[in-house]
Each structure stands twice: as C-alpha cells, then as structure tokens.
Amino acid sequence: MKERSINSFFALLSRLVCVPKCASCNERLSPFARGDSLDHGYPCLCDKCMEKWQKACLQMCHTCSGIASKCTCMPKKNLFVQPSIPSLFFYHPDTARAESKVIYTLKHKNSRDVFEFISEELCKKLEDLLDELEINIADCVLTYIPRTRKALIKNGFDQGEMLCFAMSRRLGAISAPLLLRRGGVEQKKLTRAERKKNAEKTIFANTELRGADSKLPYVYLSEILEKKTVILVEDVITTGATVERAIKCLKSAGAGVVLVCAVARCEVATDKKGQSHK
C-alpha cells in the first residue's frame, strides 16, 4: 500500500510537470484523478474519446453478432481456436477512430497511462474468462511475443513486454519471456502465407531463461510451464499466423493450456459459404 502511494505521488508529480494529453485527440487532460478514474488514478482519454472507446467495445461482429469479448470468429486455417479469446474491440487500421489511435500510441509511444488503461480494461475480460474456465490466476504465467529487433530499435521499447508486465503486476501473477524472436521482418505488410513463413523462421521457445539470482543463472522453460496455464498477451491479432506459431512453440516446450489475450483483433469477414477473407 505504501509503495503504491509513493508511485502515485511520483506519477502525479510527473503529470504536473508534463501536462498529459488525450491519447486520441491530443486534448489536454487534468493531472488530477477523477471520481470515475482507473485504479492508477489517471485516465488517458478525454470524456468524448472515452465515450467513443466504450462504444467501440460494444461493436458487434457482422458474422456472429457478438461483441469483441464474446466473438470467437477466427480464420478457419488457424489451429489455435480457443473457447474464447478476450479482446476489447475490433481493430480497424488506418482510421481516425479513437480506439485505433490508442493502439497506435500503445505501439509507438511509451505512455504509462495508456499501458495502465489498457491493462486495466484487458484484465477485467481476462478475469471473467478465467472464472468461467475455473482457472486460478496463481496457476498462470503471462508471456508475450517479442517485437522485431528493427522495431525495438526504432521505437525504443517492446509494447508486448510492457503490457504483459502491467497486467501481471495488476493481477498478481508471474510473467516471463517464454518466447524468442530471431531476425525476420515486421508482419504488417505481409500476406497471411508470408506471415506464417516469417513466424516459423523467427519465433522460438525460450528454453533457458536467465534468472535474477546469480546462484541460479538459468531457469528451464519446462520448470515454469509445469502445471501452469500460459496466457499469451498480444496487442492486435490480424491473421493469427504469429499467434499460431507462438502457441505451437509453447505447446512443444511443454505448455498444457495456452490462452490468448489480445487488446484487439481484426474482424473476420466471411462470405455466404463461410470462407474467411482475412
């Protein structure tokens, strides 16, 4: 409690020096907490953009008529279909939508308020899923898919790692870098077939994790995965090729249950024959 109060004080001090702005419309925000604010005390969206965000979270899938947190429509070629993949909204890239701008900020700007906001929202969905599946959070380990080296150098941070850490701290669960990324290119400009080949060549299980204790320099992946449910945290799922490869690596390394927890995913458009266009 004391540590949390100290962190809140320094966060407020930082906001007084650097006045925060809305992650969507760039409007100046109050540095002080509001009555309807998040646990960390400081929202990252103005009132108008927050309203747009909430509407986006209630948008219905055109295929199954379910909202993002309930919709399970995924490309048929994917092998990782879960009972439910919690996400906050359907992502529409290259638009002026408030939620799309938040995703852009998540990927390209190291904003503490955005990470805290999204982790708060996503943890609510995840906790509901775990309750439904009767899984204890203490029996879970959170992980993420590392960013490409080029993107890491360009942006200076890994949004997957930051989001995973924020969620594990909020949930009181452990997190670990269970996956490695070696070389490769960014997936966003590739087709699904190209994404799959790129992921197979670059994403692997991190079989040896360097420990913080010098007396135990390595922790083997099998020890972490033993009797644990792996929660794979992702920002946006487009075709699912990268996530599919990540799950395959984790399963091969000994993981039993792997749940995917994504901030957003592209809606899967299907024709009358049920064929996926994504």
CSV table of C-alpha atoms in Angstrom, one decimal:
chain,number,residue,atom,x,y,z
A,1,MET,CA,0.0,0.0,0.0
A,2,LYS,CA,2.9,2.3,0.9
A,3,GLU,CA,4.7,1.5,-2.3
A,4,ARG,CA,1.6,2.2,-4.3
A,5,SER,CA,1.1,5.6,-2.6
A,6,ILE,CA,4.7,6.5,-3.4
A,7,ASN,CA,4.3,5.5,-7.0
A,8,SER,CA,1.1,7.5,-7.3
A,9,PHE,CA,2.8,10.6,-5.8
A,10,PHE,CA,5.7,10.5,-8.4
A,11,ALA,CA,3.2,9.8,-11.2
A,12,LEU,CA,1.2,12.9,-10.2
A,13,LEU,CA,4.4,15.0,-9.9
A,14,SER,CA,5.3,13.9,-13.4
A,15,ARG,CA,1.9,14.9,-14.7
A,16,LEU,CA,2.1,18.3,-13.1
A,17,VAL,CA,5.5,18.9,-14.9
A,18,CYS,CA,4.4,17.4,-18.2
A,19,VAL,CA,0.7,18.0,-18.6
A,20,PRO,CA,-0.9,14.9,-20.1
A,21,LYS,CA,-2.9,14.8,-23.3
A,22,CYS,CA,-5.6,12.6,-24.6
A,23,ALA,CA,-4.1,9.6,-26.5
A,24,SER,CA,-6.7,10.0,-29.2
A,25,CYS,CA,-7.5,13.7,-29.8
A,26,ASN,CA,-4.4,15.2,-28.1
A,27,GLU,CA,-6.6,17.4,-25.9
A,28,ARG,CA,-5.1,18.5,-22.6
A,29,LEU,CA,-6.2,16.4,-19.6
A,30,SER,CA,-6.4,17.2,-15.9
A,31,PRO,CA,-3.3,16.0,-14.0
A,32,PHE,CA,-5.6,15.1,-11.0
A,33,ALA,CA,-7.6,11.9,-10.6
A,34,ARG,CA,-11.3,11.9,-11.2
A,35,GLY,CA,-14.0,10.1,-9.4
A,36,ASP,CA,-14.5,7.6,-12.3
A,37,SER,CA,-10.8,7.2,-12.9
A,38,LEU,CA,-8.9,3.9,-13.0
A,39,ASP,CA,-7.1,2.3,-10.1
A,40,HIS,CA,-3.9,4.1,-11.0
A,41,GLY,CA,-5.9,7.3,-10.8
A,42,TYR,CA,-5.2,8.9,-14.3
A,43,PRO,CA,-7.2,8.2,-17.4
A,44,CYS,CA,-5.6,8.6,-20.8
A,45,LEU,CA,-8.7,9.7,-22.8
A,46,CYS,CA,-10.8,12.8,-22.6
A,47,ASP,CA,-14.6,12.4,-21.9
A,48,LYS,CA,-15.5,12.5,-25.6
A,49,CYS,CA,-12.9,9.9,-26.6
A,50,MET,CA,-13.7,7.7,-23.6
A,51,GLU,CA,-17.3,7.6,-24.9
A,52,LYS,CA,-16.1,6.6,-28.3
A,53,TRP,CA,-13.9,3.9,-26.8
A,54,GLN,CA,-16.8,2.5,-24.8
A,55,LYS,CA,-19.0,2.4,-28.0
A,56,ALA,CA,-16.2,0.6,-29.9
A,57,CYS,CA,-16.0,-2.1,-27.2
A,58,LEU,CA,-19.8,-2.8,-27.7
A,59,GLN,CA,-19.5,-3.0,-31.5
A,60,MET,CA,-21.0,-6.3,-32.8
A,61,CYS,CA,-19.4,-8.8,-35.1
A,62,HIS,CA,-21.0,-8.9,-38.6
A,63,THR,CA,-20.7,-12.7,-38.6
A,64,CYS,CA,-21.9,-13.9,-35.2
A,65,SER,CA,-23.4,-10.7,-33.8
A,66,GLY,CA,-21.3,-10.9,-30.7
A,67,ILE,CA,-19.2,-8.2,-29.2
A,68,ALA,CA,-15.4,-8.5,-29.4
A,69,SER,CA,-15.1,-10.0,-25.9
A,70,LYS,CA,-17.6,-12.8,-26.8
A,71,CYS,CA,-16.9,-13.3,-30.6
A,72,THR,CA,-14.9,-16.4,-31.4
A,73,CYS,CA,-14.8,-16.0,-35.2
A,74,MET,CA,-11.3,-16.7,-36.4
A,75,PRO,CA,-9.8,-17.6,-39.8
A,76,LYS,CA,-10.5,-21.3,-40.5
A,77,LYS,CA,-6.9,-22.0,-41.4
A,78,ASN,CA,-5.8,-21.1,-37.8
A,79,LEU,CA,-5.1,-24.0,-35.5
A,80,PHE,CA,-5.3,-22.1,-32.2
A,81,VAL,CA,-9.1,-21.5,-31.9
A,82,GLN,CA,-9.8,-21.2,-28.1
A,83,PRO,CA,-13.1,-21.5,-26.2
A,84,SER,CA,-13.0,-17.7,-26.1
A,85,ILE,CA,-10.3,-15.1,-27.0
A,86,PRO,CA,-11.0,-12.0,-24.9
A,87,SER,CA,-10.4,-8.7,-26.7
A,88,LEU,CA,-11.6,-5.2,-26.2
A,89,PHE,CA,-12.7,-4.3,-29.7
A,90,PHE,CA,-12.5,-5.0,-33.4
A,91,TYR,CA,-9.5,-3.2,-34.9
A,92,HIS,CA,-9.8,-1.1,-38.0
A,93,PRO,CA,-6.3,0.1,-39.0
A,94,ASP,CA,-5.6,3.4,-40.8
A,95,THR,CA,-8.6,5.2,-39.5
A,96,ALA,CA,-9.3,8.2,-37.3
A,97,ARG,CA,-11.2,6.1,-34.7
A,98,ALA,CA,-10.3,6.8,-31.1
A,99,GLU,CA,-9.5,3.1,-30.4
A,100,SER,CA,-7.2,2.9,-33.4
A,101,LYS,CA,-5.3,5.9,-32.1
A,102,VAL,CA,-4.9,4.3,-28.7
A,103,ILE,CA,-3.4,1.2,-30.4
A,104,TYR,CA,-1.0,3.5,-32.3
A,105,THR,CA,0.1,5.1,-29.1
A,106,LEU,CA,0.5,1.7,-27.5
A,107,LYS,CA,2.8,0.6,-30.3
A,108,HIS,CA,4.8,3.8,-30.9
A,109,LYS,CA,4.8,5.9,-27.7
A,110,ASN,CA,5.9,4.6,-24.3
A,111,SER,CA,2.9,6.1,-22.4
A,112,ARG,CA,2.5,4.8,-18.8
A,113,ASP,CA,-1.1,6.0,-18.8
A,114,VAL,CA,-2.0,4.1,-21.9
A,115,PHE,CA,-0.4,0.9,-20.7
A,116,GLU,CA,-2.2,1.2,-17.3
A,117,PHE,CA,-5.5,2.0,-19.0
A,118,ILE,CA,-5.4,-1.0,-21.4
A,119,SER,CA,-4.1,-3.4,-18.8
A,120,GLU,CA,-7.0,-2.4,-16.5
A,121,GLU,CA,-9.5,-3.0,-19.3
A,122,LEU,CA,-8.0,-6.2,-20.5
A,123,CYS,CA,-7.6,-7.7,-17.0
A,124,LYS,CA,-11.3,-7.4,-16.5
A,125,LYS,CA,-12.0,-9.5,-19.6
A,126,LEU,CA,-9.3,-12.0,-18.6
A,127,GLU,CA,-10.6,-12.5,-15.1
A,128,ASP,CA,-14.0,-13.2,-16.4
A,129,LEU,CA,-12.6,-15.9,-18.8
A,130,LEU,CA,-10.5,-17.5,-16.0
A,131,ASP,CA,-13.6,-17.6,-13.7
A,132,GLU,CA,-15.6,-19.2,-16.5
A,133,LEU,CA,-12.9,-21.8,-17.1
A,134,GLU,CA,-12.3,-22.2,-13.3
A,135,ILE,CA,-8.6,-21.4,-13.6
A,136,ASN,CA,-6.8,-19.8,-10.7
A,137,ILE,CA,-4.6,-16.8,-11.6
A,138,ALA,CA,-1.9,-18.2,-9.3
A,139,ASP,CA,-1.6,-21.1,-11.6
A,140,CYS,CA,-0.9,-18.9,-14.6
A,141,VAL,CA,2.1,-17.4,-16.2
A,142,LEU,CA,1.9,-14.4,-18.6
A,143,THR,CA,4.1,-14.0,-21.6
A,144,TYR,CA,4.3,-12.1,-24.9
A,145,ILE,CA,5.6,-12.3,-28.5
A,146,PRO,CA,8.8,-10.2,-28.7
A,147,ARG,CA,9.0,-7.3,-31.1
A,148,THR,CA,11.4,-7.4,-34.1
A,149,ARG,CA,14.8,-6.0,-33.4
A,150,LYS,CA,14.3,-3.3,-36.1
A,151,ALA,CA,11.0,-2.1,-34.4
A,152,LEU,CA,12.6,-2.3,-31.0
A,153,ILE,CA,15.5,0.0,-32.1
A,154,LYS,CA,13.1,2.3,-33.9
A,155,ASN,CA,10.6,2.7,-31.0
A,156,GLY,CA,12.9,2.1,-28.0
A,157,PHE,CA,10.5,-0.3,-26.2
A,158,ASP,CA,8.6,-3.5,-26.6
A,159,GLN,CA,4.9,-2.9,-26.2
A,160,GLY,CA,4.2,-6.6,-25.6
A,161,GLU,CA,6.6,-6.8,-22.7
A,162,MET,CA,5.3,-3.5,-21.2
A,163,LEU,CA,1.7,-4.6,-21.4
A,164,CYS,CA,2.5,-8.1,-20.1
A,165,PHE,CA,4.3,-6.6,-17.1
A,166,ALA,CA,1.5,-4.1,-16.4
A,167,MET,CA,-1.1,-6.9,-16.4
A,168,SER,CA,1.0,-9.3,-14.3
A,169,ARG,CA,1.5,-6.6,-11.7
A,170,ARG,CA,-2.2,-5.8,-11.6
A,171,LEU,CA,-3.2,-9.5,-11.4
A,172,GLY,CA,-0.5,-10.5,-9.0
A,173,ALA,CA,0.6,-13.2,-11.5
A,174,ILE,CA,4.1,-14.1,-12.7
A,175,SER,CA,5.3,-13.1,-16.1
A,176,ALA,CA,8.3,-14.4,-18.1
A,177,PRO,CA,9.8,-14.0,-21.6
A,178,LEU,CA,8.9,-17.6,-22.8
A,179,LEU,CA,9.4,-16.8,-26.5
A,180,LEU,CA,12.3,-15.5,-28.6
A,181,ARG,CA,12.4,-13.7,-31.9
A,182,ARG,CA,15.4,-14.0,-34.1
A,183,GLY,CA,15.6,-11.8,-37.2
A,184,GLY,CA,12.7,-11.6,-39.5
A,185,VAL,CA,10.6,-8.6,-40.7
A,186,GLU,CA,7.5,-6.8,-39.4
A,187,GLN,CA,4.4,-8.7,-40.2
A,188,LYS,CA,2.0,-5.8,-41.0
A,189,LYS,CA,2.9,-5.6,-44.7
A,190,LEU,CA,2.9,-9.4,-45.4
A,191,THR,CA,0.1,-11.7,-46.6
A,192,ARG,CA,-1.1,-14.5,-44.3
A,193,ALA,CA,1.0,-17.1,-46.1
A,194,GLU,CA,4.1,-14.8,-45.8
A,195,ARG,CA,3.4,-14.0,-42.2
A,196,LYS,CA,3.2,-17.8,-41.4
A,197,LYS,CA,6.6,-18.5,-43.1
A,198,ASN,CA,8.2,-15.5,-41.4
A,199,ALA,CA,6.9,-16.5,-38.0
A,200,GLU,CA,8.1,-20.1,-38.4
A,201,LYS,CA,11.6,-18.8,-39.2
A,202,THR,CA,11.8,-16.3,-36.4
A,203,ILE,CA,9.7,-17.2,-33.4
A,204,PHE,CA,11.0,-19.9,-31.0
A,205,ALA,CA,10.5,-21.1,-27.4
A,206,ASN,CA,13.0,-19.6,-24.9
A,207,THR,CA,14.2,-22.9,-23.5
A,208,GLU,CA,16.6,-21.3,-21.0
A,209,LEU,CA,15.6,-18.2,-19.0
A,210,ARG,CA,18.3,-16.3,-17.3
A,211,GLY,CA,17.3,-15.9,-13.6
A,212,ALA,CA,17.7,-12.8,-11.5
A,213,ASP,CA,19.6,-14.8,-8.8
A,214,SER,CA,23.2,-15.2,-9.7
A,215,LYS,CA,23.2,-18.6,-7.8
A,216,LEU,CA,20.6,-19.8,-10.3
A,217,PRO,CA,21.8,-18.4,-13.6
A,218,TYR,CA,19.3,-20.3,-15.7
A,219,VAL,CA,15.7,-21.4,-15.2
A,220,TYR,CA,14.5,-24.1,-17.7
A,221,LEU,CA,11.3,-23.4,-19.5
A,222,SER,CA,9.9,-26.8,-18.6
A,223,GLU,CA,10.1,-25.9,-14.9
A,224,ILE,CA,8.0,-22.7,-15.5
A,225,LEU,CA,5.4,-24.4,-17.7
A,226,GLU,CA,4.9,-27.3,-15.3
A,227,LYS,CA,1.3,-27.3,-14.1
A,228,LYS,CA,0.9,-23.7,-15.4
A,229,THR,CA,-1.7,-22.1,-17.7
A,230,VAL,CA,0.1,-19.8,-20.2
A,231,ILE,CA,-1.6,-16.5,-21.0
A,232,LEU,CA,-0.2,-15.1,-24.3
A,233,VAL,CA,-0.7,-11.3,-24.3
A,234,GLU,CA,-0.9,-9.7,-27.7
A,235,ASP,CA,-1.8,-6.2,-28.9
A,236,VAL,CA,-3.5,-6.9,-32.2
A,237,ILE,CA,-4.4,-10.2,-33.9
A,238,THR,CA,-4.8,-9.7,-37.7
A,239,THR,CA,-4.5,-13.1,-39.4
A,240,GLY,CA,-3.4,-15.1,-36.3
A,241,ALA,CA,-0.3,-16.5,-38.1
A,242,THR,CA,2.1,-15.2,-35.4
A,243,VAL,CA,0.0,-16.3,-32.5
A,244,GLU,CA,-0.5,-19.7,-34.1
A,245,ARG,CA,3.3,-20.1,-34.3
A,246,ALA,CA,3.8,-18.9,-30.7
A,247,ILE,CA,1.3,-21.4,-29.4
A,248,LYS,CA,2.9,-24.2,-31.3
A,249,CYS,CA,6.3,-23.3,-29.7
A,250,LEU,CA,4.8,-23.2,-26.2
A,251,LYS,CA,3.0,-26.5,-26.7
A,252,SER,CA,6.2,-28.1,-27.9
A,253,ALA,CA,8.0,-26.8,-24.9
A,254,GLY,CA,5.5,-28.5,-22.5
A,255,ALA,CA,2.7,-26.0,-22.1
A,256,GLY,CA,-0.7,-27.6,-21.4
A,257,VAL,CA,-3.3,-24.8,-21.8
A,258,VAL,CA,-2.5,-21.6,-23.7
A,259,LEU,CA,-5.0,-18.8,-23.6
A,260,VAL,CA,-4.7,-15.8,-26.0
A,261,CYS,CA,-5.5,-12.4,-24.5
A,262,ALA,CA,-5.5,-9.7,-27.2
A,263,VAL,CA,-6.2,-6.0,-26.9
A,264,ALA,CA,-7.9,-6.0,-30.3
A,265,ARG,CA,-8.3,-8.2,-33.4
A,266,CYS,CA,-9.4,-7.6,-36.9
A,267,GLU,CA,-12.9,-8.7,-37.6
A,268,VAL,CA,-13.1,-11.8,-39.7
A,269,ALA,CA,-15.3,-11.2,-42.8
A,270,THR,CA,-16.9,-14.3,-44.3
A,271,ASP,CA,-18.9,-14.9,-47.4
A,272,LYS,CA,-22.1,-16.9,-47.8
A,273,LYS,CA,-20.0,-20.1,-48.0
A,274,GLY,CA,-18.4,-19.3,-44.7
A,275,GLN,CA,-14.9,-18.8,-46.3
A,276,SER,CA,-12.7,-16.3,-44.4
A,277,HIS,CA,-11.4,-13.3,-46.3
A,278,LYS,CA,-8.7,-12.5,-43.7
